[in-house]
mmCIF file with all atom_site columns, C-alpha atoms in Angstrom:
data_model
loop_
_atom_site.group_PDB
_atom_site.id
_atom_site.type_symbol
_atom_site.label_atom_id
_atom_site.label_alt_id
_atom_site.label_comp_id
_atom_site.label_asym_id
_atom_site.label_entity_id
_atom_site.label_seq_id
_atom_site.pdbx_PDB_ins_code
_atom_site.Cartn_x
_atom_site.Cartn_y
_atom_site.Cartn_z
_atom_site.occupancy
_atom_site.B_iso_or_equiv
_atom_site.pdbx_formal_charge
_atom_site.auth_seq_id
_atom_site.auth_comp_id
_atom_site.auth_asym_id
_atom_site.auth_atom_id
_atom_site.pdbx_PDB_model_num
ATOM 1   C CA . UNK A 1 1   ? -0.347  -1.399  12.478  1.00 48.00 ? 1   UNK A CA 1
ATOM 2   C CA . UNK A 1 2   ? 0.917   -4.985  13.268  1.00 57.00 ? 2   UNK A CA 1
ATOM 3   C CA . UNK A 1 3   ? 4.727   -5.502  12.680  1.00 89.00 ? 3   UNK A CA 1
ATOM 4   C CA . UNK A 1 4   ? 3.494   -7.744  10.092  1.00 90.00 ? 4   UNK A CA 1
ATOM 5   C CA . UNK A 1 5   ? 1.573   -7.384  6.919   1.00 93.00 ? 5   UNK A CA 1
ATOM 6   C CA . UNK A 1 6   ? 0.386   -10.365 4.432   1.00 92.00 ? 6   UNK A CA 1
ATOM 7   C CA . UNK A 1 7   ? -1.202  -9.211  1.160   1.00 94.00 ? 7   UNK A CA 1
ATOM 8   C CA . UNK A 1 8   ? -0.243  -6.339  0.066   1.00 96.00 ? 8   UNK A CA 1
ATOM 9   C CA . UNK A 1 9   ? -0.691  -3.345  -2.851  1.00 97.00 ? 9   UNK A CA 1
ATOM 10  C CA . UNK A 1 10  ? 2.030   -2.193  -4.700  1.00 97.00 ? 10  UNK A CA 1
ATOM 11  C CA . UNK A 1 11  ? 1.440   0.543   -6.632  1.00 96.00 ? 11  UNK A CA 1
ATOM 12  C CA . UNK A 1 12  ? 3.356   2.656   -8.128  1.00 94.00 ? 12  UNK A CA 1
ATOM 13  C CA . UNK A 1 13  ? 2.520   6.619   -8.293  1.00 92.00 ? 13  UNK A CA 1
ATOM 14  C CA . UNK A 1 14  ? 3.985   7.940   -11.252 1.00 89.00 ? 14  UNK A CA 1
ATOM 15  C CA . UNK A 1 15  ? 8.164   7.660   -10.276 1.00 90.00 ? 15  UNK A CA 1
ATOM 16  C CA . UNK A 1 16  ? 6.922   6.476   -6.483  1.00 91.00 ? 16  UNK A CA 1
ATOM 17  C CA . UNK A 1 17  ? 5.995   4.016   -5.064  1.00 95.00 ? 17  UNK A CA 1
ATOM 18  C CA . UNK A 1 18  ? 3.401   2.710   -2.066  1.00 96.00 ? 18  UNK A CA 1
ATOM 19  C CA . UNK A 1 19  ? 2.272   -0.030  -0.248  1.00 97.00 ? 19  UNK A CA 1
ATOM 20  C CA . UNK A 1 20  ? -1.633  -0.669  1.203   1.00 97.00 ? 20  UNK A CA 1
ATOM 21  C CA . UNK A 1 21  ? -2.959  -3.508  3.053   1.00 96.00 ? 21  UNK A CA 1
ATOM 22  C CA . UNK A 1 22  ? -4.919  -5.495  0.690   1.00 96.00 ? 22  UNK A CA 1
ATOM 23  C CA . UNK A 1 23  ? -7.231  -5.740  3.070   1.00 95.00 ? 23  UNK A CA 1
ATOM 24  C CA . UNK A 1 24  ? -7.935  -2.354  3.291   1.00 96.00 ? 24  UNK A CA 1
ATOM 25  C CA . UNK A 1 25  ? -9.251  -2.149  -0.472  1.00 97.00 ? 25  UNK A CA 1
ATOM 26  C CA . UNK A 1 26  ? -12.818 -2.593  -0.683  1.00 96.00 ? 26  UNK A CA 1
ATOM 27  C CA . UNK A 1 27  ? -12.956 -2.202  -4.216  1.00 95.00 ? 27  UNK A CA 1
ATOM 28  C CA . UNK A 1 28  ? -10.357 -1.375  -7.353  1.00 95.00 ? 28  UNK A CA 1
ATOM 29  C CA . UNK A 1 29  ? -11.906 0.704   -9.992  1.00 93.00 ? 29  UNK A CA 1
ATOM 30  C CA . UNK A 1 30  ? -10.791 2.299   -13.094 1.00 92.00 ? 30  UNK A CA 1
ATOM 31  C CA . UNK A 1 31  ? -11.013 6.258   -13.492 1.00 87.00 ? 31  UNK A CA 1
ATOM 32  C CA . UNK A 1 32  ? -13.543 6.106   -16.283 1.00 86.00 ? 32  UNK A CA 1
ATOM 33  C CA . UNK A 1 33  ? -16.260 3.896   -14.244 1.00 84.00 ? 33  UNK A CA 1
ATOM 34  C CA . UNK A 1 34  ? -15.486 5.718   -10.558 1.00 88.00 ? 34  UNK A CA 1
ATOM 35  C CA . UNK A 1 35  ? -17.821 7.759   -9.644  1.00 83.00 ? 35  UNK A CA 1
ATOM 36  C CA . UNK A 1 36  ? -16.810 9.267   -6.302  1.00 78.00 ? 36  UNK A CA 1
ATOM 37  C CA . UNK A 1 37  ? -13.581 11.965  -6.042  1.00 84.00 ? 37  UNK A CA 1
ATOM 38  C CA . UNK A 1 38  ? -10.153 10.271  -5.429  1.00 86.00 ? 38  UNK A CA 1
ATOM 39  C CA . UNK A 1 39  ? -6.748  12.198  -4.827  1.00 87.00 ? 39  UNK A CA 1
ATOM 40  C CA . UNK A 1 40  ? -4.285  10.850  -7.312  1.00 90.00 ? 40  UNK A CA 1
ATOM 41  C CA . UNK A 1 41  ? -1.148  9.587   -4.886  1.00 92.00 ? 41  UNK A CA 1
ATOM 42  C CA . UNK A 1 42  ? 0.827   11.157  -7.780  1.00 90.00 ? 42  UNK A CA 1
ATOM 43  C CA . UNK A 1 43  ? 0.505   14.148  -5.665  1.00 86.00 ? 43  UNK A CA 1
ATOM 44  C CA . UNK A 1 44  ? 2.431   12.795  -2.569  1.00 85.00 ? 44  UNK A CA 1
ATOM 45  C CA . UNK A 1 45  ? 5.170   12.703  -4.770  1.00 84.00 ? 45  UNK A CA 1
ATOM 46  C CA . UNK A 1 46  ? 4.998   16.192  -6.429  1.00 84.00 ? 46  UNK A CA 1
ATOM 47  C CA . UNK A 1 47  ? 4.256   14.982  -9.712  1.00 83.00 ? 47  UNK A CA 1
ATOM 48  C CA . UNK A 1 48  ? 1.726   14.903  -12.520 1.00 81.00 ? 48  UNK A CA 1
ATOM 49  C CA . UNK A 1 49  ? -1.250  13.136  -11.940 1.00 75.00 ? 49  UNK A CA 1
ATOM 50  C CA . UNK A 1 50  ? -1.694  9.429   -13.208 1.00 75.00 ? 50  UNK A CA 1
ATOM 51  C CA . UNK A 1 51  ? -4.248  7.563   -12.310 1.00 76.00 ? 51  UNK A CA 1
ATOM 52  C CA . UNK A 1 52  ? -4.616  3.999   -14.068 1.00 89.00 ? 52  UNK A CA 1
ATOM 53  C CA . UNK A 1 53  ? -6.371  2.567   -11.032 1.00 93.00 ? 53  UNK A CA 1
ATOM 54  C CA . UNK A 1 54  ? -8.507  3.604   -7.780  1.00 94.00 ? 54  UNK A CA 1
ATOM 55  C CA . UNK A 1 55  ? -8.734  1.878   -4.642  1.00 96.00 ? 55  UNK A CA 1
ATOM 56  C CA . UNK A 1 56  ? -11.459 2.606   -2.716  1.00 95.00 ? 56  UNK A CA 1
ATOM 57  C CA . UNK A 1 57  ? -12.077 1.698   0.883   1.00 95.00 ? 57  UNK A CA 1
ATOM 58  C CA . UNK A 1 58  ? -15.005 0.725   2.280   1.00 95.00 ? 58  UNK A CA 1
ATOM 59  C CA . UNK A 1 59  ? -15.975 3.837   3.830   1.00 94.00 ? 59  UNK A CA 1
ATOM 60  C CA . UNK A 1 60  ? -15.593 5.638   0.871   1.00 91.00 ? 60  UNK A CA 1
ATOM 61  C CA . UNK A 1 61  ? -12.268 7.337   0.690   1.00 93.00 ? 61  UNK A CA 1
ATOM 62  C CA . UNK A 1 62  ? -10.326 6.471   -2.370  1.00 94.00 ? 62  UNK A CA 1
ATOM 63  C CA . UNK A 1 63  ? -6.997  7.126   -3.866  1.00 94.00 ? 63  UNK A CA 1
ATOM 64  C CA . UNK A 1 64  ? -5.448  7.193   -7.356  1.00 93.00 ? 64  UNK A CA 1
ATOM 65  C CA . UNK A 1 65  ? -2.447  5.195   -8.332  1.00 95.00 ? 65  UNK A CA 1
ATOM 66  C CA . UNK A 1 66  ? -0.517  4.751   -11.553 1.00 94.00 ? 66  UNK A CA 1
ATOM 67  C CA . UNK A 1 67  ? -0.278  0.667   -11.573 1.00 94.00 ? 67  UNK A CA 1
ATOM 68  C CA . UNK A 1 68  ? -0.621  -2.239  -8.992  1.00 94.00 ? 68  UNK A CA 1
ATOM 69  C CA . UNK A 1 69  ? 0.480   -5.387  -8.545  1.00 95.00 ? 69  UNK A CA 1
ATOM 70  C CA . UNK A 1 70  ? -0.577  -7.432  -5.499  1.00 95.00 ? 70  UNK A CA 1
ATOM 71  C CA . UNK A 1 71  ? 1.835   -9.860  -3.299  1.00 94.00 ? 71  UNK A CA 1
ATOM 72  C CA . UNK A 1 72  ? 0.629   -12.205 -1.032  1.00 94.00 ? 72  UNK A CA 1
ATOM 73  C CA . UNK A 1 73  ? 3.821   -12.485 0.876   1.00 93.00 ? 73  UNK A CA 1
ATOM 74  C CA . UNK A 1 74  ? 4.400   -11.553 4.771   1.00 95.00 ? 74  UNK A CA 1
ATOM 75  C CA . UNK A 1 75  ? 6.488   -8.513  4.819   1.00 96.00 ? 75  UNK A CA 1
ATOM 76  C CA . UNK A 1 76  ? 7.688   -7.472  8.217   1.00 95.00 ? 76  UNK A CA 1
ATOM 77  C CA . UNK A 1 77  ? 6.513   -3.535  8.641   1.00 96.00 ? 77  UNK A CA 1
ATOM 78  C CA . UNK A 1 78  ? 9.600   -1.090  9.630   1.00 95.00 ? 78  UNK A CA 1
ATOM 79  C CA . UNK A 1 79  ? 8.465   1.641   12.018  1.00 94.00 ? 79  UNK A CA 1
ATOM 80  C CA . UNK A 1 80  ? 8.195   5.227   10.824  1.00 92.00 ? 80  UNK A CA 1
ATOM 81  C CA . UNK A 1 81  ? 9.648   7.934   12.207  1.00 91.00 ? 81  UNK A CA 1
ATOM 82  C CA . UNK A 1 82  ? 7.250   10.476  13.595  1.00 91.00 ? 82  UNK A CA 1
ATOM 83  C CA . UNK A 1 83  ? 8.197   13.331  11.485  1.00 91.00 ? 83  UNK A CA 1
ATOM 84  C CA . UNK A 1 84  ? 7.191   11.610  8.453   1.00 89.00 ? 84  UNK A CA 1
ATOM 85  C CA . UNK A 1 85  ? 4.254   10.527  9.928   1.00 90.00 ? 85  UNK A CA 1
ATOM 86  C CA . UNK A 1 86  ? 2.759   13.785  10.471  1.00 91.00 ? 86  UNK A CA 1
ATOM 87  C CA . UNK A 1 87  ? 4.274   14.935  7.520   1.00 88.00 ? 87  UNK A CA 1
ATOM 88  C CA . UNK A 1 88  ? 2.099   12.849  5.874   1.00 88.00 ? 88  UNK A CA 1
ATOM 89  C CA . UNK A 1 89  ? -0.930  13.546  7.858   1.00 88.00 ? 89  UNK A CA 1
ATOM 90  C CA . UNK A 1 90  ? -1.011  10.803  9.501   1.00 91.00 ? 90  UNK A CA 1
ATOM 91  C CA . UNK A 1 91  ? -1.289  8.243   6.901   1.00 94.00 ? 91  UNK A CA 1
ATOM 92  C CA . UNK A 1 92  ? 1.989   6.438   7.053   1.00 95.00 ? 92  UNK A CA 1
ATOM 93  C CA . UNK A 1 93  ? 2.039   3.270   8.852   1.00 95.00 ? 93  UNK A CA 1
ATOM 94  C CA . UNK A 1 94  ? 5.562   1.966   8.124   1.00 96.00 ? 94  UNK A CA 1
ATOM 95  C CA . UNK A 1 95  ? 7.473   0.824   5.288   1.00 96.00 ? 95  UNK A CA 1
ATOM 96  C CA . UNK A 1 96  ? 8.299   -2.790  4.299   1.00 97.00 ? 96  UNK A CA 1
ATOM 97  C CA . UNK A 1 97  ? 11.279  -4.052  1.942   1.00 95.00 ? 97  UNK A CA 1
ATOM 98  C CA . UNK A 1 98  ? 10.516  -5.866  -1.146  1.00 95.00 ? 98  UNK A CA 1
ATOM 99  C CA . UNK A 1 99  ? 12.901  -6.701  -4.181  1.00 91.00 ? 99  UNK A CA 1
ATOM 100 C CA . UNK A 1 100 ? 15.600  -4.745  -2.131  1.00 93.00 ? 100 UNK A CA 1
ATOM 101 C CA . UNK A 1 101 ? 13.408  -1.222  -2.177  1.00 94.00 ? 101 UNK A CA 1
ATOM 102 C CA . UNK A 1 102 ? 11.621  0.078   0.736   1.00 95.00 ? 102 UNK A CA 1
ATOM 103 C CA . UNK A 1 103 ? 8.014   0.985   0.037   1.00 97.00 ? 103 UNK A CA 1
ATOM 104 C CA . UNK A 1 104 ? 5.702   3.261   2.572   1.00 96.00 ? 104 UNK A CA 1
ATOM 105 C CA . UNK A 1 105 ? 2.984   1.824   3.658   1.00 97.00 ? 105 UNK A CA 1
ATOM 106 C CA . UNK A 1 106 ? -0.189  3.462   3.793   1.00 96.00 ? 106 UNK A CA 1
ATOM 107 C CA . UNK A 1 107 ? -3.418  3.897   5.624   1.00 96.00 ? 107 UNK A CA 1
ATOM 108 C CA . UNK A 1 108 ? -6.003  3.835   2.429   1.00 96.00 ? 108 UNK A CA 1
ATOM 109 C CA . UNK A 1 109 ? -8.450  5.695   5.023   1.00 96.00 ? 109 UNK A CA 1
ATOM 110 C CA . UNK A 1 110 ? -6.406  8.151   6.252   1.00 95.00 ? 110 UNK A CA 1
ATOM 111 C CA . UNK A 1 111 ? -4.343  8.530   3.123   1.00 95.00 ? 111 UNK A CA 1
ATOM 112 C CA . UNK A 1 112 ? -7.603  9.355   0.981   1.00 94.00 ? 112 UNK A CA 1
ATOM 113 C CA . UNK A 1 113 ? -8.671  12.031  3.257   1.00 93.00 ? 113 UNK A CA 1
ATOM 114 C CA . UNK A 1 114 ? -4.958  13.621  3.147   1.00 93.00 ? 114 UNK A CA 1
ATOM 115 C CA . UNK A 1 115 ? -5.565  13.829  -0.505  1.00 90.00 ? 115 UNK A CA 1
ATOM 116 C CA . UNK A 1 116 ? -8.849  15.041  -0.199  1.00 85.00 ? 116 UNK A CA 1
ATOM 117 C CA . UNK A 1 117 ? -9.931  18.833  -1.739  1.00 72.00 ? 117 UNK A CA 1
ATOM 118 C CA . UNK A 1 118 ? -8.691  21.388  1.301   1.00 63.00 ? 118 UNK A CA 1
ATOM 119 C CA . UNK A 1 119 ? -6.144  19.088  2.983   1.00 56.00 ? 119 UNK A CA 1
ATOM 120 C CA . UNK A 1 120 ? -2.769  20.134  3.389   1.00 49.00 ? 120 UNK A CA 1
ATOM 121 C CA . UNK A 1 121 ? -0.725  18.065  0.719   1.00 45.00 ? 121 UNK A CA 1
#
């Protein structure tokens, strides 16, 4: 990922909280009209499931998050380490600080398929 990221996905997963490149979202879709599977990103975070919204990539993967808001501001990406990158199966890309919080940025792709039925969570 470039050190860099303008427009951005904010969402919050139950308590958590995550970041996606906007331009990673094909499509945002409530849970009552979706029609494919999505992992709820409430499970990242060991807690209930709450979806309110899913964003769904163009290739299909799509992933469950409480609320979004989206920010058009450039946010400068912070590297991860590499533990918590392959903690998280590959998925995180950085984090970036907004409002004084850091928020961990996400592949949508690879993030989807972590959540996906038989991957390790």
């Amino acid at each position: 990922m470039d050190s860099r990221i303008t427009g951005t996905l904010l969402c919050r997963a139950g308590e958590g909280r995550v970041a996606f490149a906007a331009h990673e979202v094909a499509s945002i879709e409530s849970p009552e009209t979706f029609g494919g599977w999505a992992g709820s990103a409430c499970e990242a975070f060991a807690e209930e499931s709450s979806s309110g919204r899913i964003l769904v990539a163009a290739s299909g993967e799509a992933v469950g998050v409480s609320a979004l808001e989206i920010d058009a501001e450039p946010f400068t990406v912070l590297p991860a380490p590499a533990l918590l990158v392959r903690v998280a199966g590959g998925s995180l890309r950085g984090f970036i600080q907004v409002r004084g919080m850091l928020w961990p940025v996400m592949s949508l792709v690879d993030f989807g398929r972590f959540l996906a039925p038989g991957e390790a969570a």
